[in-house]
Tab-separated table of C-alpha atoms in Angstrom:
chain	number	residue	atom	x	y	z
A	93	MET	CA	41.536	11.086	-17.678
A	94	GLU	CA	38.622	10.633	-15.552
A	95	LYS	CA	38.328	13.891	-14.940
A	96	VAL	CA	37.860	15.590	-18.503
A	97	GLU	CA	34.263	17.188	-18.837
A	98	VAL	CA	33.501	17.458	-22.571
A	99	LYS	CA	32.534	13.423	-23.546
A	100	ASN	CA	32.695	13.652	-27.481
A	101	TYR	CA	34.525	12.017	-30.448
A	102	ASP	CA	36.855	14.675	-30.689
A	103	ALA	CA	38.064	14.201	-27.316
A	104	ALA	CA	37.942	10.780	-27.359
A	105	LEU	CA	40.076	10.426	-30.545
A	106	ARG	CA	42.423	12.990	-29.262
A	107	LYS	CA	43.548	10.075	-26.066
A	108	ILE	CA	44.565	7.642	-28.659
A	109	THR	CA	45.963	9.091	-31.252
A	110	PHE	CA	49.042	9.794	-30.198
A	111	PRO	CA	51.090	8.219	-27.413
A	112	HIS	CA	51.005	9.212	-23.757
A	113	ARG	CA	54.529	8.954	-23.418
A	114	ARG	CA	57.935	9.883	-25.210
A	115	LEU	CA	59.153	7.473	-27.996
A	116	ILE	CA	61.871	9.965	-29.145
A	117	SER	CA	65.586	10.861	-27.128
A	118	CYS	CA	68.078	13.258	-28.086
A	119	SER	CA	71.578	13.871	-27.855
A	120	LYS	CA	72.206	17.455	-27.305
A	121	LYS	CA	75.794	17.475	-27.795
A	122	ARG	CA	75.990	15.885	-31.603
A	123	GLN	CA	72.114	17.128	-31.924
A	124	LEU	CA	71.161	14.023	-33.046
A	125	LEU	CA	67.187	12.370	-32.446
A	126	LEU	CA	65.857	8.914	-31.822
A	127	PHE	CA	63.007	7.826	-33.067
A	128	GLN	CA	61.821	4.602	-31.848
A	129	PHE	CA	59.133	2.685	-33.825
A	130	SER	CA	57.483	-1.033	-33.626
A	131	HIS	CA	60.484	-2.909	-35.031
A	132	HIS	CA	62.876	-0.378	-36.152
A	133	LEU	CA	64.776	2.677	-34.773
A	134	ASP	CA	65.933	5.480	-36.907
A	135	LEU	CA	68.866	7.970	-35.658
A	136	TRP	CA	68.812	11.022	-37.691
A	137	ARG	CA	71.271	14.234	-37.444
A	138	LEU	CA	69.709	17.587	-37.549
A	139	GLY	CA	70.272	20.137	-40.213
A	140	THR	CA	71.526	23.693	-39.369
A	141	THR	CA	70.988	26.833	-40.754
A	142	VAL	CA	73.882	30.114	-41.085
A	143	ALA	CA	70.808	32.727	-41.831
A	144	THR	CA	69.552	34.712	-39.687
A	145	GLY	CA	65.825	36.321	-39.422
A	146	LYS	CA	63.508	38.303	-37.784
A	147	HIS	CA	60.823	36.431	-35.331
A	148	GLY	CA	58.755	34.818	-37.127
A	149	ASP	CA	61.175	33.903	-40.163
A	150	THR	CA	61.239	30.601	-41.174
A	151	LEU	CA	65.281	30.050	-41.927
A	152	PRO	CA	66.713	27.965	-44.828
A	153	LEU	CA	68.699	24.948	-44.171
A	154	SER	CA	72.337	25.406	-44.709
A	155	LYS	CA	72.824	21.844	-44.434
A	156	ASP	CA	69.847	19.432	-44.802
A	157	ALA	CA	68.887	16.514	-42.120
A	158	ASP	CA	71.122	13.319	-42.410
A	159	HIS	CA	69.986	9.597	-41.588
A	160	LEU	CA	72.328	7.732	-40.266
A	161	LEU	CA	71.331	4.601	-38.792
A	162	HIS	CA	68.550	2.412	-39.086
A	163	LEU	CA	68.520	-0.738	-36.749
A	164	LYS	CA	65.827	-3.246	-37.239
A	165	THR	CA	65.339	-5.550	-34.758
A	166	LYS	CA	65.046	-9.584	-34.869
A	167	GLY	CA	61.821	-11.538	-34.203
A	168	PRO	CA	57.841	-10.351	-33.702
A	169	GLU	CA	58.647	-8.803	-30.533
A	170	ASN	CA	58.004	-4.988	-30.103
A	171	ILE	CA	60.041	-2.089	-29.031
A	172	ILE	CA	59.046	-0.943	-25.377
A	173	CYS	CA	61.939	1.354	-24.600
A	174	SER	CA	64.630	2.940	-25.975
A	175	CYS	CA	67.187	5.910	-25.151
A	176	ILE	CA	70.571	7.836	-26.720
A	177	SER	CA	72.770	9.344	-24.423
A	178	PRO	CA	73.222	12.471	-24.210
A	179	CYS	CA	77.092	12.196	-25.508
A	180	GLY	CA	75.670	10.228	-28.592
A	181	SER	CA	77.765	7.542	-28.112
A	182	TRP	CA	75.426	5.166	-26.814
A	183	ILE	CA	71.959	3.783	-27.397
A	184	ALA	CA	69.790	1.440	-25.482
A	185	TYR	CA	66.795	-0.067	-26.132
A	186	SER	CA	64.931	-3.413	-24.895
A	187	THR	CA	61.805	-5.821	-26.642
A	188	ALA	CA	59.708	-7.799	-23.883
A	189	SER	CA	62.118	-10.024	-23.617
A	190	ARG	CA	65.828	-8.631	-24.675
A	191	PHE	CA	67.704	-5.633	-23.535
A	192	PHE	CA	70.372	-4.116	-25.814
A	193	LEU	CA	73.041	-1.867	-25.730
A	194	CYS	CA	75.094	-0.439	-28.616
A	195	GLN	CA	78.036	1.855	-29.106
A	196	LEU	CA	78.268	4.159	-31.800
A	197	ASN	CA	81.569	5.519	-33.512
A	198	TYR	CA	81.883	8.229	-35.658
A	199	GLU	CA	84.721	8.978	-38.225
A	200	HIS	CA	84.154	11.773	-40.049
A	201	ASP	CA	80.726	11.357	-42.384
A	202	ASN	CA	81.021	7.677	-41.432
A	203	ILE	CA	79.264	5.751	-38.656
A	204	SER	CA	79.696	2.469	-37.214
A	205	LEU	CA	77.677	0.515	-34.493
A	206	GLN	CA	79.426	-1.669	-31.882
A	207	ARG	CA	76.693	-4.033	-29.624
A	208	VAL	CA	77.582	-5.066	-26.143
A	209	SER	CA	77.351	-9.024	-26.401
A	210	LYS	CA	77.952	-9.593	-22.889
A	211	MET	CA	74.750	-8.490	-20.873
A	212	PRO	CA	73.994	-9.448	-17.546
A	213	ALA	CA	71.598	-12.681	-16.789
A	214	PHE	CA	68.789	-10.148	-14.340
A	215	LEU	CA	69.541	-7.336	-17.656
A	216	HIS	CA	66.767	-9.224	-19.800
A	217	SER	CA	64.297	-6.714	-20.305
A	218	ALA	CA	63.428	-2.978	-19.444
A	219	LEU	CA	60.405	-0.890	-19.045
A	220	GLN	CA	62.360	2.337	-19.247
A	221	ILE	CA	65.809	3.533	-19.979
A	222	LEU	CA	67.793	6.515	-19.354
A	223	PHE	CA	71.092	7.615	-19.826
A	224	SER	CA	73.054	10.033	-16.537
A	225	GLU	CA	74.080	14.206	-18.208
A	226	ASP	CA	77.838	12.719	-18.290
A	227	SER	CA	76.633	9.405	-19.851
A	228	ALA	CA	79.096	7.507	-17.641
A	229	LYS	CA	76.102	5.854	-16.308
A	230	LEU	CA	72.382	3.802	-17.254
A	231	PHE	CA	69.206	3.780	-15.629
A	232	VAL	CA	67.125	0.559	-16.202
A	233	ALA	CA	63.823	0.015	-14.811
A	234	SER	CA	62.806	-3.613	-15.081
A	235	ASN	CA	59.357	-5.210	-15.532
A	236	GLN	CA	60.207	-6.569	-11.840
A	237	GLY	CA	60.167	-3.223	-9.964
A	238	SER	CA	63.957	-2.858	-9.739
A	239	LEU	CA	65.949	-0.236	-10.619
A	240	HIS	CA	69.747	-1.067	-11.661
A	241	ILE	CA	71.641	1.282	-12.218
A	242	ILE	CA	75.297	0.232	-14.773
A	243	GLN	CA	78.607	1.628	-15.321
A	244	LEU	CA	79.123	2.249	-19.052
A	245	LEU	CA	83.106	1.433	-20.124
A	246	GLU	CA	84.620	1.441	-23.126
A	247	GLY	CA	82.546	-1.281	-25.128
A	248	SER	CA	81.163	-3.134	-22.174
A	249	LEU	CA	79.308	-2.322	-19.596
A	250	LYS	CA	79.647	-2.742	-15.200
A	251	HIS	CA	76.501	-3.473	-12.589
A	252	LEU	CA	76.755	-1.034	-9.932
A	253	HIS	CA	73.688	-1.902	-7.553
A	254	THR	CA	70.011	-2.580	-7.664
A	255	PHE	CA	67.264	-1.062	-6.085
A	256	GLN	CA	65.352	-3.905	-5.098
A	257	ALA	CA	60.886	-3.192	-5.262
A	258	GLN	CA	59.682	-1.616	-2.431
A	259	SER	CA	58.492	-4.283	0.242
A	260	GLY	CA	54.801	-5.042	-0.588
A	261	SER	CA	55.231	-3.534	-3.882
A	262	VAL	CA	55.619	-5.215	-7.337
A	263	GLU	CA	54.643	-2.518	-9.366
A	264	SER	CA	56.972	-1.260	-12.158
A	265	MET	CA	58.351	2.226	-12.835
A	266	CYS	CA	57.811	3.798	-15.785
A	267	LEU	CA	59.066	6.746	-15.800
A	268	LEU	CA	62.862	8.040	-14.656
A	269	ALA	CA	64.601	11.432	-14.089
A	270	VAL	CA	67.831	11.886	-13.090
A	271	SER	CA	69.792	15.608	-11.931
A	272	PRO	CA	72.130	16.371	-14.115
A	273	ASP	CA	75.080	16.687	-11.397
A	274	GLY	CA	73.844	12.362	-11.243
A	275	ASN	CA	73.611	12.603	-7.743
A	276	TRP	CA	69.547	11.959	-7.654
A	277	LEU	CA	67.685	9.528	-9.637
A	278	ALA	CA	63.611	9.837	-9.374
A	279	ALA	CA	61.382	6.996	-10.243
A	280	SER	CA	57.660	6.785	-10.555
A	281	GLY	CA	55.551	3.941	-11.086
A	282	THR	CA	51.634	4.083	-12.322
A	283	SER	CA	50.137	4.619	-8.700
A	284	ALA	CA	52.859	3.908	-6.143
A	285	GLY	CA	54.119	7.893	-6.321
A	286	VAL	CA	57.877	8.962	-7.017
A	287	HIS	CA	60.549	7.326	-5.068
A	288	VAL	CA	63.750	9.233	-5.282
A	289	TYR	CA	67.592	7.524	-4.539
A	290	ASN	CA	70.461	8.763	-3.689
A	291	VAL	CA	72.630	7.427	-6.351
A	292	LYS	CA	76.793	8.177	-4.694
A	293	ARG	CA	75.194	6.995	-1.403
A	294	LEU	CA	72.907	4.253	-3.160
A	295	LYS	CA	70.363	4.352	-0.766
A	296	LEU	CA	66.947	5.826	-0.782
A	297	HIS	CA	66.531	9.340	0.125
A	298	CYS	CA	62.636	9.861	-0.111
A	299	THR	CA	59.397	8.989	-0.944
A	300	VAL	CA	57.044	12.016	-2.180
A	301	PRO	CA	53.904	12.027	-0.645
A	302	ALA	CA	51.341	9.852	-2.269
A	303	TYR	CA	48.821	11.440	-4.647
A	304	ASN	CA	45.264	9.989	-6.494
A	305	PHE	CA	46.501	10.512	-9.931
A	306	PRO	CA	49.240	8.541	-11.832
A	307	VAL	CA	52.480	10.860	-13.197
A	308	THR	CA	52.841	11.496	-16.998
A	309	ALA	CA	55.797	13.133	-16.486
A	310	LEU	CA	58.933	14.175	-14.059
A	311	ALA	CA	61.923	16.598	-14.044
A	312	ILE	CA	65.325	17.372	-11.365
A	313	ALA	CA	66.178	20.874	-11.400
A	314	PRO	CA	69.857	22.137	-11.659
A	315	ASN	CA	71.207	23.839	-9.151
A	316	THR	CA	68.119	23.680	-7.297
A	317	ASN	CA	67.431	19.937	-7.428
A	318	ASN	CA	63.649	20.718	-6.776
A	319	LEU	CA	61.456	17.660	-8.906
A	320	VAL	CA	58.949	18.926	-10.670
A	321	ILE	CA	55.973	16.397	-11.108
A	322	ALA	CA	52.920	16.517	-13.137
A	323	HIS	CA	49.917	14.283	-12.973
A	324	SER	CA	47.493	13.013	-14.897
A	325	ASP	CA	44.716	15.495	-13.936
A	326	GLN	CA	46.843	18.231	-15.095
A	327	GLN	CA	48.255	19.424	-11.549
A	328	ILE	CA	52.256	19.960	-11.666
A	329	PHE	CA	54.212	19.526	-8.164
A	330	GLU	CA	57.176	20.801	-7.108
A	331	TYR	CA	59.066	19.018	-4.783
A	332	SER	CA	62.491	19.926	-3.143
A	333	ILE	CA	64.273	16.553	-2.614
A	334	PRO	CA	67.347	18.554	-0.172
A	335	ASP	CA	64.949	19.325	2.068
A	336	LYS	CA	62.473	16.320	1.599
A	337	GLU	CA	59.412	19.146	1.469
A	338	TYR	CA	57.084	20.664	-1.076
A	339	THR	CA	58.740	23.995	-1.941
A	340	ASP	CA	56.750	27.507	-1.469
A	341	TRP	CA	55.692	27.951	-5.299
A	342	SER	CA	54.346	24.382	-5.138
A	343	ARG	CA	52.205	25.587	-1.952
A	344	THR	CA	50.885	28.793	-3.530
A	345	ILE	CA	50.070	27.254	-6.843
A	346	GLN	CA	48.155	24.199	-4.680
A	347	LYS	CA	46.407	27.117	-2.636
A	348	GLN	CA	45.429	29.364	-4.999
A	349	GLY	CA	44.760	26.716	-7.576
A	350	PHE	CA	44.708	26.265	-11.258
A	351	HIS	CA	42.780	28.171	-14.152
A	352	TYR	CA	39.929	26.197	-15.338
A	353	LEU	CA	41.283	26.309	-18.973
A	354	TRP	CA	44.406	24.217	-17.951
A	355	LEU	CA	42.522	21.331	-15.586
A	356	GLN	CA	40.326	21.380	-18.770
A	357	ARG	CA	43.315	20.240	-21.357
A	358	ASP	CA	42.452	16.314	-21.924
A	359	THR	CA	46.257	15.321	-23.107
A	360	PRO	CA	49.027	14.929	-20.199
A	361	ILE	CA	52.141	16.407	-20.430
A	362	THR	CA	54.647	14.121	-21.560
A	363	HIS	CA	57.947	15.965	-20.686
A	364	ILE	CA	59.386	18.633	-18.737
A	365	SER	CA	62.589	20.436	-19.017
A	366	PHE	CA	64.615	23.286	-17.241
A	367	HIS	CA	66.809	26.272	-18.973
A	368	PRO	CA	70.240	26.031	-17.588
A	369	LYS	CA	70.506	29.704	-17.766
A	370	ARG	CA	66.958	30.906	-16.280
A	371	PRO	CA	66.385	28.770	-12.650
A	372	MET	CA	62.521	30.658	-13.028
A	373	HIS	CA	61.595	28.771	-15.933
A	374	ILE	CA	60.066	25.142	-16.134
A	375	LEU	CA	59.309	24.128	-19.848
A	376	LEU	CA	56.490	21.534	-20.649
A	377	HIS	CA	54.362	20.270	-23.205
A	378	ASP	CA	51.637	18.326	-24.238
A	379	ALA	CA	50.871	17.174	-27.766
A	380	TYR	CA	48.526	20.221	-28.332
A	381	MET	CA	50.531	23.468	-26.681
A	382	PHE	CA	53.893	23.908	-25.206
A	383	CYS	CA	54.448	25.963	-21.885
A	384	ILE	CA	56.884	27.617	-19.914
A	385	ILE	CA	55.817	28.682	-16.596
A	386	ASP	CA	57.497	31.476	-14.865
A	387	LYS	CA	57.676	31.099	-11.506
A	388	SER	CA	58.872	34.658	-10.480
A	389	LEU	CA	55.316	36.040	-12.495
A	390	PRO	CA	51.972	36.043	-10.274
A	391	LEU	CA	49.749	32.853	-10.888
A	392	PRO	CA	46.812	33.743	-13.503
A	393	ASN	CA	43.162	33.082	-11.972
A	394	ASP	CA	40.101	32.151	-13.648
A	395	LYS	CA	39.502	35.476	-14.836
A	396	THR	CA	42.506	36.315	-16.628
A	397	LEU	CA	43.038	35.205	-20.525
A	398	LEU	CA	45.109	32.048	-20.031
A	399	TYR	CA	45.771	31.607	-23.970
A	400	ASN	CA	46.969	34.483	-26.459
A	401	PRO	CA	44.955	33.435	-29.658
A	402	LEU	CA	46.029	36.139	-31.573
A	403	PRO	CA	49.568	37.401	-32.465
A	404	PRO	CA	51.268	40.858	-30.712
A	405	THR	CA	50.442	43.934	-32.181
A	406	ASN	CA	53.017	45.994	-30.722
A	407	GLU	CA	56.193	46.321	-28.847
A	408	SER	CA	54.060	47.426	-25.718
A	409	ASP	CA	51.824	44.185	-26.334
A	410	VAL	CA	54.779	41.807	-26.464
A	411	ILE	CA	55.779	43.222	-22.877
A	412	ARG	CA	52.374	42.919	-21.363
A	413	ARG	CA	51.424	39.727	-22.343
A	414	ARG	CA	55.175	38.748	-20.742
A	415	THR	CA	54.653	40.152	-17.366
A	416	THR	CA	51.229	39.533	-17.201
A	417	HIS	CA	51.171	36.019	-15.852
A	418	ALA	CA	53.198	33.616	-14.976
A	419	PHE	CA	52.025	30.748	-18.045
A	420	LYS	CA	53.752	31.390	-21.480
A	421	ILE	CA	51.899	29.054	-23.979
A	422	SER	CA	52.608	28.139	-27.833
A	423	LYS	CA	49.873	26.191	-30.523
A	424	ILE	CA	52.410	26.941	-32.838
A	425	TYR	CA	53.156	23.177	-33.140
A	426	LYS	CA	51.310	20.317	-33.074
A	427	PRO	CA	50.152	17.565	-32.980
A	428	LEU	CA	53.788	17.410	-30.613
A	429	LEU	CA	55.505	14.531	-29.953
A	430	PHE	CA	58.723	16.075	-28.513
A	431	MET	CA	60.158	18.974	-27.704
A	432	ASP	CA	63.484	20.152	-25.803
A	433	LEU	CA	66.296	22.157	-25.416
A	434	LEU	CA	69.217	21.705	-27.507
A	435	ASP	CA	71.728	24.358	-25.637
A	436	GLU	CA	70.730	28.047	-24.313
A	437	ARG	CA	69.129	29.357	-27.505
A	438	THR	CA	68.056	26.499	-29.454
A	439	LEU	CA	64.491	24.608	-29.107
A	440	VAL	CA	63.535	21.231	-31.300
A	441	ALA	CA	60.590	19.882	-31.998
A	442	VAL	CA	58.669	17.180	-33.431
A	443	GLU	CA	55.569	17.173	-34.151
A	444	ARG	CA	53.205	14.897	-36.477
A	445	PRO	CA	50.337	16.874	-38.245
A	446	LEU	CA	47.152	15.173	-38.914
A	447	ASP	CA	47.701	16.352	-43.035
A	448	ASP	CA	50.250	13.796	-43.069
A	449	ILE	CA	48.748	11.081	-41.402
A	450	ILE	CA	45.229	11.491	-43.458
A	451	ALA	CA	47.663	11.477	-47.008
A	452	GLN	CA	49.579	7.868	-45.988
A	453	LEU	CA	45.438	6.326	-45.330
A	454	PRO	CA	44.233	3.970	-48.031
A	455	PRO	CA	41.310	5.433	-50.241
A	456	PRO	CA	37.743	5.296	-48.325
A	457	ILE	CA	35.864	2.341	-49.204
A	458	LYS	CA	32.297	3.809	-51.329
A	459	LYS	CA	29.498	2.544	-49.531
A	460	LYS	CA	25.940	2.821	-51.162
A	461	LYS	CA	23.558	4.089	-48.301
A	462	PHE	CA	20.125	3.278	-48.406
A	463	GLY	CA	18.381	6.682	-49.908
A	464	THR	CA	20.790	8.306	-50.770
């Protein structure tokens, strides 16, 4: 965040208040959320509703959210990373010295946990964990710079391959992204750029051209296998994995440049996703906004209104805003810790309101100041 122009207390506070990486993972199939804390994991099933309403309505829950599991670690070490599989049947997490893999079994409203006891010797710690879309494979980025591919079996696992660190590099990969078809794996370190691996052929496919600022989020689009990369200076690139080059849209946006208000944001993008039925849409968020980029629409210039602070007044205003430019930004939910699509029509968001944090703080200590 070196290029933040505004250097004041509020800007500094926003950098340290919330993590710059995701501590929540989602099982879309079972509609579960796994929350990572320092020494425990909480698993929740989302509530549901059968009510309907118009735009802006808050619908009552027909079934409340369920707290399914509280998984506590042994010893003083903090949890470094965690993930739940898309099918909801596996949970993996790691501390600084141990890696854990658990299988979940669901019977009606009951849930049981079975820990995989025999772990490979090389799998002792991880910086990042990711499951494939079909939950058949587990990708583990170790703190030694290597990437492990694990095949998940019933109650056990099988080591398929390890991608060793690039020659001359000891950098660990701290961000991972896998394509929905499971063929491609993208990995990024803090400075060494982004490497793309062919999971079927088990070899390095290409390396995205180096950039001066670290990666904060990356994701691979379905069907096209385009890799979308967000950097800490708020630049976004789209790289075609099959063609090994930047896409035309990415070249256009780099040539024109981003809106100055977009570049002045002082919190990094922490997640990127895609709508399964709308290939031209890129969904992303930071702690203070959620954005949909429509690649079919023209890019905004510095004279264009990037944000729409006021709600639309009529139907024509709604249509005009939808077609004005490519960036659709919402600041309804904040601070935003997690946001992702559950299905084509459902979006789940997790926010941590400052009022809740302040309510849990101890009362301030009254001090006598001279002259007051």
